[in-house]
Amino acid sequence: MTGGEVCGLLVASPAAMENAASDHEDEVAMEGLKWEEPVQSVQELVEKVGVRKVPSMYIRPMKDRPTRAKRGAVAAIARDSWIMDRLPAIDYAALQDEKKRHFAAKELAMACEDWGAFYLINHPIPSSLLHAVQQVAKEFFQLSLQEKQVYANTPNSLIGYGSRMGTSKNTILDWGDYFLHYVWPIEDQAIDESWPRKPPHYRYIIGEYSKKVHKLYEALMGIFSENLGQESNYLGNYFGDGATHILRMNYYPPCPQPHLTLGLGSHSDAGGMTFLLQDEVPGLQLKKDNKWIMVNPLKDALLVNIGDQLQILSNGRYKSVEHRVVVNKHAPRITIAIFCNPADDNIISPAPEFIDKNNPPLYKSMTYGGFLLSFFKKGLDGKGYIESLKRKHQESCCI
Ligand SMILES: O=C(O)CCC(=O)C(=O)O
Ligand SMILES: [Fe+2]
């Protein structure tokens, strides 16, 4: 196994590093990266240290804070929540039904073009399995710090247990901990080396879930391809044989001053698409028409995000959605994301099918691995990475 990603963070393979576009100013050599500051588990800070105030390294500048409301978490969430739940819900069963498929696929296309995200409802993953996934994630985070730290990650892999992204000093930290590992392809050696051994059912449950998510991924990639006017294997071919999925469990502890910080800073997922399983605690916000929109968890639904690589490939027709996580005073929140990514040495660029006289290529070409290297140093940055690949007007005229 050569590479990995968290919110698009990648353990880039040597091939990806060689192929990375050399003029990309964010390119960094990952070998030898080290955390510039000690890594602190936020869960430990809350549960053992019992902090009453958010330490300065977690405090966001005013413009990035979730709210100006003074009355803490619930207020922080409520302020934006008047626009909750407008997110499209796509009926997976209808996509499989010959009579309903046409209409459902149209709705799906609109969600990808307009929102870059949607709820997937009526999908075939049983509620009991979703519940079991949440349960093993919860049990993992309930282990002692010592047990979790057996899997402590490093900045040049990020696989394992961690609490920060971005190695630079003075990076503003997220109010959360995470655990990251590959789930596709499912390889015995990777399971043995990097999947938690505890709780005892973890490997079985996550193995089953990952296989089912992979099937959904294949089906959606097929429908996305057709919606883009191509053969159903079109996007899958672009992602290549080395396409991977990586799982990230997120744990956001309650926060004494939730209006000052974020569980996860603003970003778009760098890969192809992400399947997010949330517990019942709200926290996710999506940016739509320049406004942050609170998204209520929907029981048994999976939230699917479009990632940057689909935006690039489709030359901007599909949008990767900018999102962030707000925290609250009272309840921890656990989510499980599976990122589905192209092979890391695949060169991704706007595909010829989406380029013509009126639609010049909007983005420069780059390997997926190269695209991700800058994450290692800087951490999350809104849609900054895809923006940095935008061609200037003059460049695009000549192609
Ligand atoms: O926890 C959430 O709601 C979102 C997580 C996320 O965006 C990520 O892990 O990339
Ligand atoms: Fe994300």
CSV table of C-alpha atoms and ligand atoms in Angstrom, one decimal:
chain,number,residue,atom,x,y,z
A,1,MET,CA,0.0,0.0,0.0
A,2,THR,CA,1.5,3.3,-1.1
A,3,GLY,CA,-0.7,6.2,-0.3
A,4,GLY,CA,-3.5,7.5,1.9
A,5,GLU,CA,-5.8,10.5,2.5
A,6,VAL,CA,-7.6,12.4,5.2
A,7,CYS,CA,-9.8,15.1,3.9
A,8,GLY,CA,-7.6,14.7,0.9
A,9,LEU,CA,-4.5,14.2,2.9
A,10,LEU,CA,-2.4,11.7,1.2
A,11,VAL,CA,0.5,9.4,1.9
A,12,ALA,CA,1.9,10.0,-1.5
A,13,SER,CA,3.7,7.3,-3.3
A,14,PRO,CA,7.2,7.9,-4.8
A,15,ALA,CA,5.5,7.9,-8.2
A,16,ALA,CA,3.1,10.6,-7.2
A,17,MET,CA,5.9,12.7,-5.8
A,18,GLU,CA,8.0,12.4,-9.0
A,19,ASN,CA,5.0,13.2,-11.2
A,20,ALA,CA,3.8,16.2,-9.2
A,21,ALA,CA,3.7,19.3,-11.3
A,22,SER,CA,7.0,21.0,-10.5
A,23,ASP,CA,5.6,24.5,-10.8
A,24,HIS,CA,3.0,24.0,-8.1
A,25,GLU,CA,4.2,26.3,-5.3
A,26,ASP,CA,2.7,24.2,-2.5
A,27,GLU,CA,4.7,21.2,-3.4
A,28,VAL,CA,6.6,19.9,-0.4
A,29,ALA,CA,8.8,17.0,0.3
A,30,MET,CA,7.1,14.9,2.8
A,31,GLU,CA,9.9,12.7,4.0
A,32,GLY,CA,11.3,14.1,7.1
A,33,LEU,CA,8.1,16.1,7.9
A,34,LYS,CA,7.7,16.4,11.7
A,35,TRP,CA,5.1,17.9,14.0
A,36,GLU,CA,6.5,21.3,14.9
A,37,GLU,CA,4.6,21.3,18.1
A,38,PRO,CA,3.5,18.5,20.5
A,39,VAL,CA,0.3,16.8,19.5
A,40,GLN,CA,-2.5,16.9,22.1
A,41,SER,CA,-5.6,14.7,22.1
A,42,VAL,CA,-8.6,17.0,22.4
A,43,GLN,CA,-10.6,14.3,24.0
A,44,GLU,CA,-7.9,14.1,26.8
A,45,LEU,CA,-7.9,17.9,27.1
A,46,VAL,CA,-11.6,17.8,27.8
A,47,GLU,CA,-12.1,14.6,29.8
A,48,LYS,CA,-8.9,14.5,31.8
A,49,VAL,CA,-7.5,18.0,32.0
A,50,GLY,CA,-11.0,19.4,32.1
A,51,VAL,CA,-10.3,22.7,30.4
A,52,ARG,CA,-12.9,25.4,31.0
A,53,LYS,CA,-11.6,27.7,28.3
A,54,VAL,CA,-10.5,27.0,24.8
A,55,PRO,CA,-6.7,27.2,24.6
A,56,SER,CA,-5.4,29.9,22.2
A,57,MET,CA,-4.2,27.5,19.5
A,58,TYR,CA,-7.8,26.3,18.9
A,59,ILE,CA,-9.3,29.8,18.6
A,60,ARG,CA,-10.3,30.8,15.1
A,61,PRO,CA,-10.0,34.4,13.8
A,62,MET,CA,-13.4,36.2,14.0
A,63,LYS,CA,-14.2,35.7,10.3
A,64,ASP,CA,-14.0,31.9,10.6
A,65,ARG,CA,-16.0,31.5,13.9
A,66,PRO,CA,-19.3,29.7,13.6
A,67,THR,CA,-21.3,32.4,15.3
A,68,ARG,CA,-21.2,35.6,17.3
A,69,ALA,CA,-23.9,34.4,19.6
A,70,LYS,CA,-22.8,34.5,23.2
A,71,ARG,CA,-24.7,31.6,24.7
A,72,GLY,CA,-22.6,28.7,23.7
A,73,ALA,CA,-23.1,25.6,21.7
A,74,VAL,CA,-26.8,25.3,21.2
A,75,ALA,CA,-27.0,28.9,20.3
A,76,ALA,CA,-24.0,28.5,18.0
A,77,ILE,CA,-25.9,25.8,16.2
A,78,ALA,CA,-29.3,27.4,16.3
A,79,ARG,CA,-28.1,30.7,14.7
A,80,ASP,CA,-27.6,29.1,11.3
A,81,SER,CA,-30.2,26.4,11.6
A,82,TRP,CA,-33.1,28.2,10.0
A,83,ILE,CA,-31.8,26.9,6.7
A,84,MET,CA,-31.3,23.3,7.8
A,85,ASP,CA,-32.3,20.4,5.7
A,86,ARG,CA,-32.6,21.9,2.2
A,87,LEU,CA,-30.0,19.5,1.1
A,88,PRO,CA,-31.3,17.2,-1.7
A,89,ALA,CA,-32.1,13.6,-0.6
A,90,ILE,CA,-31.4,11.1,-3.4
A,91,ASP,CA,-33.4,7.9,-3.4
A,92,TYR,CA,-31.0,5.1,-4.2
A,93,ALA,CA,-33.7,2.6,-4.7
A,94,ALA,CA,-35.3,4.8,-7.3
A,95,LEU,CA,-31.9,5.0,-9.1
A,96,GLN,CA,-32.1,1.2,-9.4
A,97,ASP,CA,-35.7,1.1,-10.6
A,98,GLU,CA,-36.1,1.2,-14.3
A,99,LYS,CA,-39.3,3.3,-14.2
A,100,LYS,CA,-38.0,5.8,-11.6
A,101,ARG,CA,-34.4,5.9,-12.6
A,102,HIS,CA,-34.6,8.7,-15.2
A,103,PHE,CA,-36.1,11.2,-12.8
A,104,ALA,CA,-33.9,10.2,-9.8
A,105,ALA,CA,-30.8,10.5,-12.0
A,106,LYS,CA,-31.8,14.0,-13.0
A,107,GLU,CA,-32.2,15.0,-9.4
A,108,LEU,CA,-28.8,13.5,-8.7
A,109,ALA,CA,-27.2,15.5,-11.5
A,110,MET,CA,-28.7,18.7,-10.1
A,111,ALA,CA,-27.4,17.9,-6.6
A,112,CYS,CA,-23.9,17.3,-8.0
A,113,GLU,CA,-23.9,20.5,-10.1
A,114,ASP,CA,-25.7,22.8,-7.6
A,115,TRP,CA,-24.7,21.6,-4.2
A,116,GLY,CA,-21.8,19.2,-4.5
A,117,ALA,CA,-23.5,17.1,-1.8
A,118,PHE,CA,-26.6,15.1,-1.1
A,119,TYR,CA,-28.2,12.7,1.3
A,120,LEU,CA,-28.4,9.2,0.0
A,121,ILE,CA,-31.5,7.6,1.3
A,122,ASN,CA,-33.1,4.1,0.7
A,123,HIS,CA,-29.7,2.6,0.1
A,124,PRO,CA,-29.1,-1.1,0.8
A,125,ILE,CA,-26.8,-0.8,3.8
A,126,PRO,CA,-28.9,-2.0,6.7
A,127,SER,CA,-29.6,0.2,9.6
A,128,SER,CA,-28.1,-2.4,12.0
A,129,LEU,CA,-24.8,-2.3,10.2
A,130,LEU,CA,-24.7,1.6,10.3
A,131,HIS,CA,-25.5,1.4,14.0
A,132,ALA,CA,-22.7,-1.2,14.5
A,133,VAL,CA,-20.2,1.1,12.7
A,134,GLN,CA,-21.1,4.0,15.0
A,135,GLN,CA,-20.8,1.7,18.0
A,136,VAL,CA,-17.3,0.4,17.2
A,137,ALA,CA,-16.2,3.9,16.5
A,138,LYS,CA,-17.5,5.0,19.8
A,139,GLU,CA,-15.9,2.1,21.6
A,140,PHE,CA,-12.6,2.9,19.9
A,141,PHE,CA,-12.6,6.5,21.2
A,142,GLN,CA,-13.6,5.2,24.7
A,143,LEU,CA,-10.3,3.3,24.9
A,144,SER,CA,-7.6,4.8,27.1
A,145,LEU,CA,-5.2,7.3,25.6
A,146,GLN,CA,-2.4,4.8,26.0
A,147,GLU,CA,-4.3,2.2,24.0
A,148,LYS,CA,-5.1,4.7,21.2
A,149,GLN,CA,-1.6,6.0,21.1
A,150,VAL,CA,-0.3,2.7,20.1
A,151,TYR,CA,-1.6,3.8,16.7
A,152,ALA,CA,-0.3,7.4,16.9
A,153,ASN,CA,0.2,8.8,13.4
A,154,THR,CA,3.1,10.7,11.8
A,155,PRO,CA,2.8,13.8,9.6
A,156,ASN,CA,4.1,12.0,6.6
A,157,SER,CA,1.6,9.2,6.8
A,158,LEU,CA,-1.4,10.4,8.9
A,159,ILE,CA,-2.5,6.8,9.0
A,160,GLY,CA,-3.5,6.0,12.6
A,161,TYR,CA,-4.6,8.0,15.6
A,162,GLY,CA,-4.1,11.8,15.5
A,163,SER,CA,-5.3,15.2,16.5
A,164,ARG,CA,-3.8,17.6,14.0
A,165,MET,CA,-3.3,18.2,10.3
A,166,GLY,CA,-0.7,20.5,9.0
A,167,THR,CA,2.8,20.4,10.5
A,168,SER,CA,3.6,24.1,10.6
A,169,LYS,CA,3.9,26.0,13.9
A,170,ASN,CA,1.0,28.2,14.7
A,171,THR,CA,-1.5,26.2,12.7
A,172,ILE,CA,-4.9,26.7,14.2
A,173,LEU,CA,-6.0,23.4,15.6
A,174,ASP,CA,-9.3,21.6,15.2
A,175,TRP,CA,-11.4,20.7,18.2
A,176,GLY,CA,-11.3,17.0,17.4
A,177,ASP,CA,-9.3,13.7,17.2
A,178,TYR,CA,-9.4,11.2,14.4
A,179,PHE,CA,-8.3,7.8,13.3
A,180,LEU,CA,-7.4,7.1,9.7
A,181,HIS,CA,-6.8,3.9,7.7
A,182,TYR,CA,-7.3,2.4,4.3
A,183,VAL,CA,-10.4,0.4,3.7
A,184,TRP,CA,-10.0,-0.2,-0.1
A,185,PRO,CA,-8.5,-2.3,-1.4
A,186,ILE,CA,-9.0,-4.5,1.6
A,187,GLU,CA,-5.6,-6.0,2.1
A,188,ASP,CA,-4.8,-8.4,4.9
A,189,GLN,CA,-1.4,-6.8,5.6
A,190,ALA,CA,-2.8,-3.3,5.9
A,191,ILE,CA,-5.6,-4.5,8.1
A,192,ASP,CA,-3.1,-6.2,10.3
A,193,GLU,CA,-0.8,-3.2,10.5
A,194,SER,CA,-3.2,-0.3,10.7
A,195,TRP,CA,-6.7,-1.2,11.7
A,196,PRO,CA,-7.5,-1.1,15.4
A,197,ARG,CA,-7.6,-4.4,17.2
A,198,LYS,CA,-10.0,-3.1,19.8
A,199,PRO,CA,-12.9,-3.1,20.1
A,200,PRO,CA,-12.9,-6.8,19.1
A,201,HIS,CA,-15.6,-6.5,16.4
A,202,TYR,CA,-14.0,-3.4,14.8
A,203,ARG,CA,-12.3,-5.2,11.9
A,204,TYR,CA,-15.3,-7.4,11.0
A,205,ILE,CA,-17.8,-4.5,11.1
A,206,ILE,CA,-15.7,-2.0,9.3
A,207,GLY,CA,-14.7,-4.7,6.7
A,208,GLU,CA,-18.4,-5.4,6.0
A,209,TYR,CA,-19.3,-1.7,5.9
A,210,SER,CA,-16.3,-0.8,3.6
A,211,LYS,CA,-17.4,-3.5,1.1
A,212,LYS,CA,-20.9,-2.1,1.0
A,213,VAL,CA,-19.7,1.5,0.6
A,214,HIS,CA,-17.5,0.3,-2.3
A,215,LYS,CA,-20.6,-1.0,-4.1
A,216,LEU,CA,-22.4,2.3,-3.6
A,217,TYR,CA,-19.3,4.1,-4.9
A,218,GLU,CA,-19.2,2.0,-8.0
A,219,ALA,CA,-22.9,2.4,-8.7
A,220,LEU,CA,-22.8,6.2,-8.2
A,221,MET,CA,-19.6,6.6,-10.3
A,222,GLY,CA,-21.6,4.8,-13.1
A,223,ILE,CA,-24.6,7.1,-12.8
A,224,PHE,CA,-22.4,10.2,-12.5
A,225,SER,CA,-20.6,9.1,-15.7
A,226,GLU,CA,-23.9,8.7,-17.6
A,227,ASN,CA,-25.2,12.0,-16.2
A,228,LEU,CA,-22.1,13.6,-17.7
A,229,GLY,CA,-23.1,12.1,-21.0
A,230,GLN,CA,-20.5,9.3,-21.0
A,231,GLU,CA,-20.3,5.5,-20.8
A,232,SER,CA,-20.9,4.1,-17.3
A,233,ASN,CA,-17.3,3.1,-16.8
A,234,TYR,CA,-16.0,6.5,-17.8
A,235,LEU,CA,-15.1,8.0,-14.4
A,236,GLY,CA,-14.0,4.6,-13.0
A,237,ASN,CA,-11.5,4.4,-15.8
A,238,TYR,CA,-10.2,7.8,-15.0
A,239,PHE,CA,-9.7,6.9,-11.3
A,240,GLY,CA,-7.6,4.0,-12.4
A,241,ASP,CA,-6.9,0.5,-11.0
A,242,GLY,CA,-5.1,2.0,-8.1
A,243,ALA,CA,-8.1,3.9,-6.8
A,244,THR,CA,-8.3,3.7,-3.0
A,245,HIS,CA,-10.8,4.4,-0.2
A,246,ILE,CA,-9.7,5.6,3.2
A,247,LEU,CA,-11.7,5.8,6.4
A,248,ARG,CA,-11.5,8.6,8.9
A,249,MET,CA,-13.4,8.3,12.2
A,250,ASN,CA,-13.8,11.8,13.8
A,251,TYR,CA,-14.4,12.4,17.5
A,252,TYR,CA,-15.4,15.9,18.4
A,253,PRO,CA,-15.6,16.3,22.2
A,254,PRO,CA,-17.9,18.8,23.8
A,255,CYS,CA,-16.3,22.3,24.0
A,256,PRO,CA,-16.6,24.9,26.7
A,257,GLN,CA,-16.6,27.8,24.2
A,258,PRO,CA,-17.9,26.4,20.9
A,259,HIS,CA,-18.3,29.8,19.4
A,260,LEU,CA,-14.5,30.3,19.3
A,261,THR,CA,-13.4,27.2,17.5
A,262,LEU,CA,-14.3,24.6,14.9
A,263,GLY,CA,-14.3,20.8,15.1
A,264,LEU,CA,-12.9,20.8,11.6
A,265,GLY,CA,-11.8,23.8,9.6
A,266,SER,CA,-13.3,24.7,6.3
A,267,HIS,CA,-12.3,22.5,3.4
A,268,SER,CA,-13.4,20.5,0.4
A,269,ASP,CA,-12.5,16.8,0.2
A,270,ALA,CA,-9.7,16.5,-2.2
A,271,GLY,CA,-10.6,13.1,-3.7
A,272,GLY,CA,-13.5,11.9,-5.8
A,273,MET,CA,-16.4,11.5,-3.4
A,274,THR,CA,-16.9,10.9,0.3
A,275,PHE,CA,-19.5,8.9,2.2
A,276,LEU,CA,-20.2,10.4,5.6
A,277,LEU,CA,-22.0,8.6,8.4
A,278,GLN,CA,-23.1,10.9,11.2
A,279,ASP,CA,-24.5,10.2,14.7
A,280,GLU,CA,-27.5,12.2,15.9
A,281,VAL,CA,-25.6,15.3,17.0
A,282,PRO,CA,-25.6,18.1,14.4
A,283,GLY,CA,-22.3,19.7,13.5
A,284,LEU,CA,-21.8,19.7,9.8
A,285,GLN,CA,-22.1,22.9,7.8
A,286,LEU,CA,-22.0,23.2,4.0
A,287,LYS,CA,-21.3,26.4,2.2
A,288,LYS,CA,-23.9,27.2,-0.4
A,289,ASP,CA,-24.2,30.5,-2.2
A,290,ASN,CA,-21.6,31.9,0.2
A,291,LYS,CA,-23.7,31.0,3.3
A,292,TRP,CA,-22.9,28.3,5.9
A,293,ILE,CA,-25.8,25.9,6.1
A,294,MET,CA,-26.3,23.6,9.1
A,295,VAL,CA,-27.1,20.1,8.0
A,296,ASN,CA,-29.2,18.0,10.3
A,297,PRO,CA,-28.2,14.3,10.5
A,298,LEU,CA,-30.9,12.2,8.8
A,299,LYS,CA,-31.4,8.8,10.3
A,300,ASP,CA,-29.9,5.9,8.2
A,301,ALA,CA,-28.9,8.3,5.4
A,302,LEU,CA,-25.4,8.7,4.2
A,303,LEU,CA,-24.2,12.1,3.2
A,304,VAL,CA,-22.3,12.1,0.0
A,305,ASN,CA,-19.8,14.9,-0.9
A,306,ILE,CA,-18.3,15.6,-4.3
A,307,GLY,CA,-14.5,16.0,-4.0
A,308,ASP,CA,-12.1,18.2,-5.9
A,309,GLN,CA,-11.0,15.6,-8.4
A,310,LEU,CA,-14.6,15.3,-9.8
A,311,GLN,CA,-14.7,19.1,-10.1
A,312,ILE,CA,-11.5,19.1,-12.0
A,313,LEU,CA,-12.3,16.1,-14.3
A,314,SER,CA,-15.7,17.5,-15.2
A,315,ASN,CA,-14.1,20.9,-15.8
A,316,GLY,CA,-16.2,22.6,-13.1
A,317,ARG,CA,-19.6,21.0,-14.0
A,318,TYR,CA,-19.7,19.1,-10.7
A,319,LYS,CA,-18.7,21.1,-7.6
A,320,SER,CA,-16.8,19.9,-4.6
A,321,VAL,CA,-18.6,21.2,-1.6
A,322,GLU,CA,-16.9,23.4,1.0
A,323,HIS,CA,-17.7,22.2,4.5
A,324,ARG,CA,-16.7,22.5,8.1
A,325,VAL,CA,-17.7,21.2,11.5
A,326,VAL,CA,-19.0,23.2,14.5
A,327,VAL,CA,-18.9,21.8,18.0
A,328,ASN,CA,-21.2,22.2,20.9
A,329,LYS,CA,-21.1,22.5,24.7
A,330,HIS,CA,-22.9,19.3,25.7
A,331,ALA,CA,-22.5,16.3,23.5
A,332,PRO,CA,-19.6,14.6,21.8
A,333,ARG,CA,-20.1,13.9,18.1
A,334,ILE,CA,-18.8,11.0,16.1
A,335,THR,CA,-18.7,10.7,12.4
A,336,ILE,CA,-17.2,8.2,10.0
A,337,ALA,CA,-16.1,9.4,6.6
A,338,ILE,CA,-14.9,7.1,3.7
A,339,PHE,CA,-13.0,9.0,1.1
A,340,CYS,CA,-13.0,7.4,-2.4
A,341,ASN,CA,-10.0,8.6,-4.3
A,342,PRO,CA,-8.2,8.2,-7.7
A,343,ALA,CA,-4.9,6.4,-7.8
A,344,ASP,CA,-2.3,8.8,-6.4
A,345,ASP,CA,-0.1,8.8,-9.5
A,346,ASN,CA,-3.0,9.4,-11.9
A,347,ILE,CA,-2.8,12.7,-13.7
A,348,ILE,CA,-6.1,14.5,-13.2
A,349,SER,CA,-7.1,17.3,-15.6
A,350,PRO,CA,-10.3,18.6,-17.2
A,351,ALA,CA,-11.3,15.7,-19.5
A,352,PRO,CA,-11.4,16.4,-23.2
A,353,GLU,CA,-15.1,15.6,-23.3
A,354,PHE,CA,-15.8,18.7,-21.2
A,355,ILE,CA,-13.6,21.1,-23.2
A,356,ASP,CA,-14.6,23.1,-26.3
A,357,LYS,CA,-14.4,26.6,-27.6
A,358,ASN,CA,-16.9,27.9,-25.1
A,359,ASN,CA,-15.6,25.8,-22.3
A,360,PRO,CA,-11.8,26.1,-22.0
A,361,PRO,CA,-10.0,24.0,-19.4
A,362,LEU,CA,-10.4,25.7,-16.0
A,363,TYR,CA,-7.7,23.8,-14.2
A,364,LYS,CA,-4.1,22.8,-14.7
A,365,SER,CA,-3.1,19.1,-14.8
A,366,MET,CA,-1.6,17.5,-11.8
A,367,THR,CA,-1.3,14.1,-10.3
A,368,TYR,CA,-3.7,13.4,-7.5
A,369,GLY,CA,-0.7,12.8,-5.2
A,370,GLY,CA,0.9,16.1,-6.2
A,371,PHE,CA,-2.4,17.9,-5.6
A,372,LEU,CA,-2.3,16.7,-2.0
A,373,LEU,CA,1.2,17.3,-0.9
A,374,SER,CA,0.5,20.8,0.3
A,375,PHE,CA,-2.1,19.5,2.8
A,376,PHE,CA,0.7,17.9,4.7
A,377,LYS,CA,2.3,21.2,5.6
A,378,LYS,CA,-0.6,23.6,5.7
A,379,GLY,CA,-3.6,21.6,6.8
A,380,LEU,CA,-7.1,22.5,5.6
A,381,ASP,CA,-7.7,25.6,3.6
A,382,GLY,CA,-11.2,26.0,2.3
A,383,LYS,CA,-11.1,25.5,-1.4
A,384,GLY,CA,-7.7,27.0,-1.6
A,385,TYR,CA,-6.0,24.0,-3.2
A,386,ILE,CA,-8.3,23.7,-6.1
A,387,GLU,CA,-8.3,27.5,-6.5
A,388,SER,CA,-4.5,27.3,-6.8
A,389,LEU,CA,-4.9,25.1,-9.8
A,390,LYS,CA,-7.2,27.5,-11.7
A,391,ARG,CA,-5.8,28.6,-15.0
A,392,LYS,CA,-5.5,32.3,-15.6
A,393,HIS,CA,-7.8,33.6,-18.4
A,394,GLN,CA,-5.0,34.1,-20.9
A,395,GLU,CA,-3.8,30.5,-20.3
A,396,SER,CA,-7.2,29.0,-20.9
A,397,CYS,CA,-7.7,31.0,-24.1
A,398,CYS,CA,-4.8,29.3,-25.8
A,399,ILE,CA,-5.7,25.7,-25.1
B,1,LIG,O1,-17.5,15.2,10.7
B,1,LIG,C1,-18.1,15.7,9.8
B,1,LIG,O2,-19.3,16.1,9.9
B,1,LIG,C2,-17.3,16.0,8.5
B,1,LIG,C3,-16.0,15.3,8.4
B,1,LIG,C4,-15.2,15.7,7.3
B,1,LIG,O3,-15.6,16.7,6.6
B,1,LIG,C5,-14.0,15.0,6.9
B,1,LIG,O4,-13.6,14.1,7.7
B,1,LIG,O5,-13.5,15.3,5.8
B,2,FE,FE,-14.5,16.7,4.7
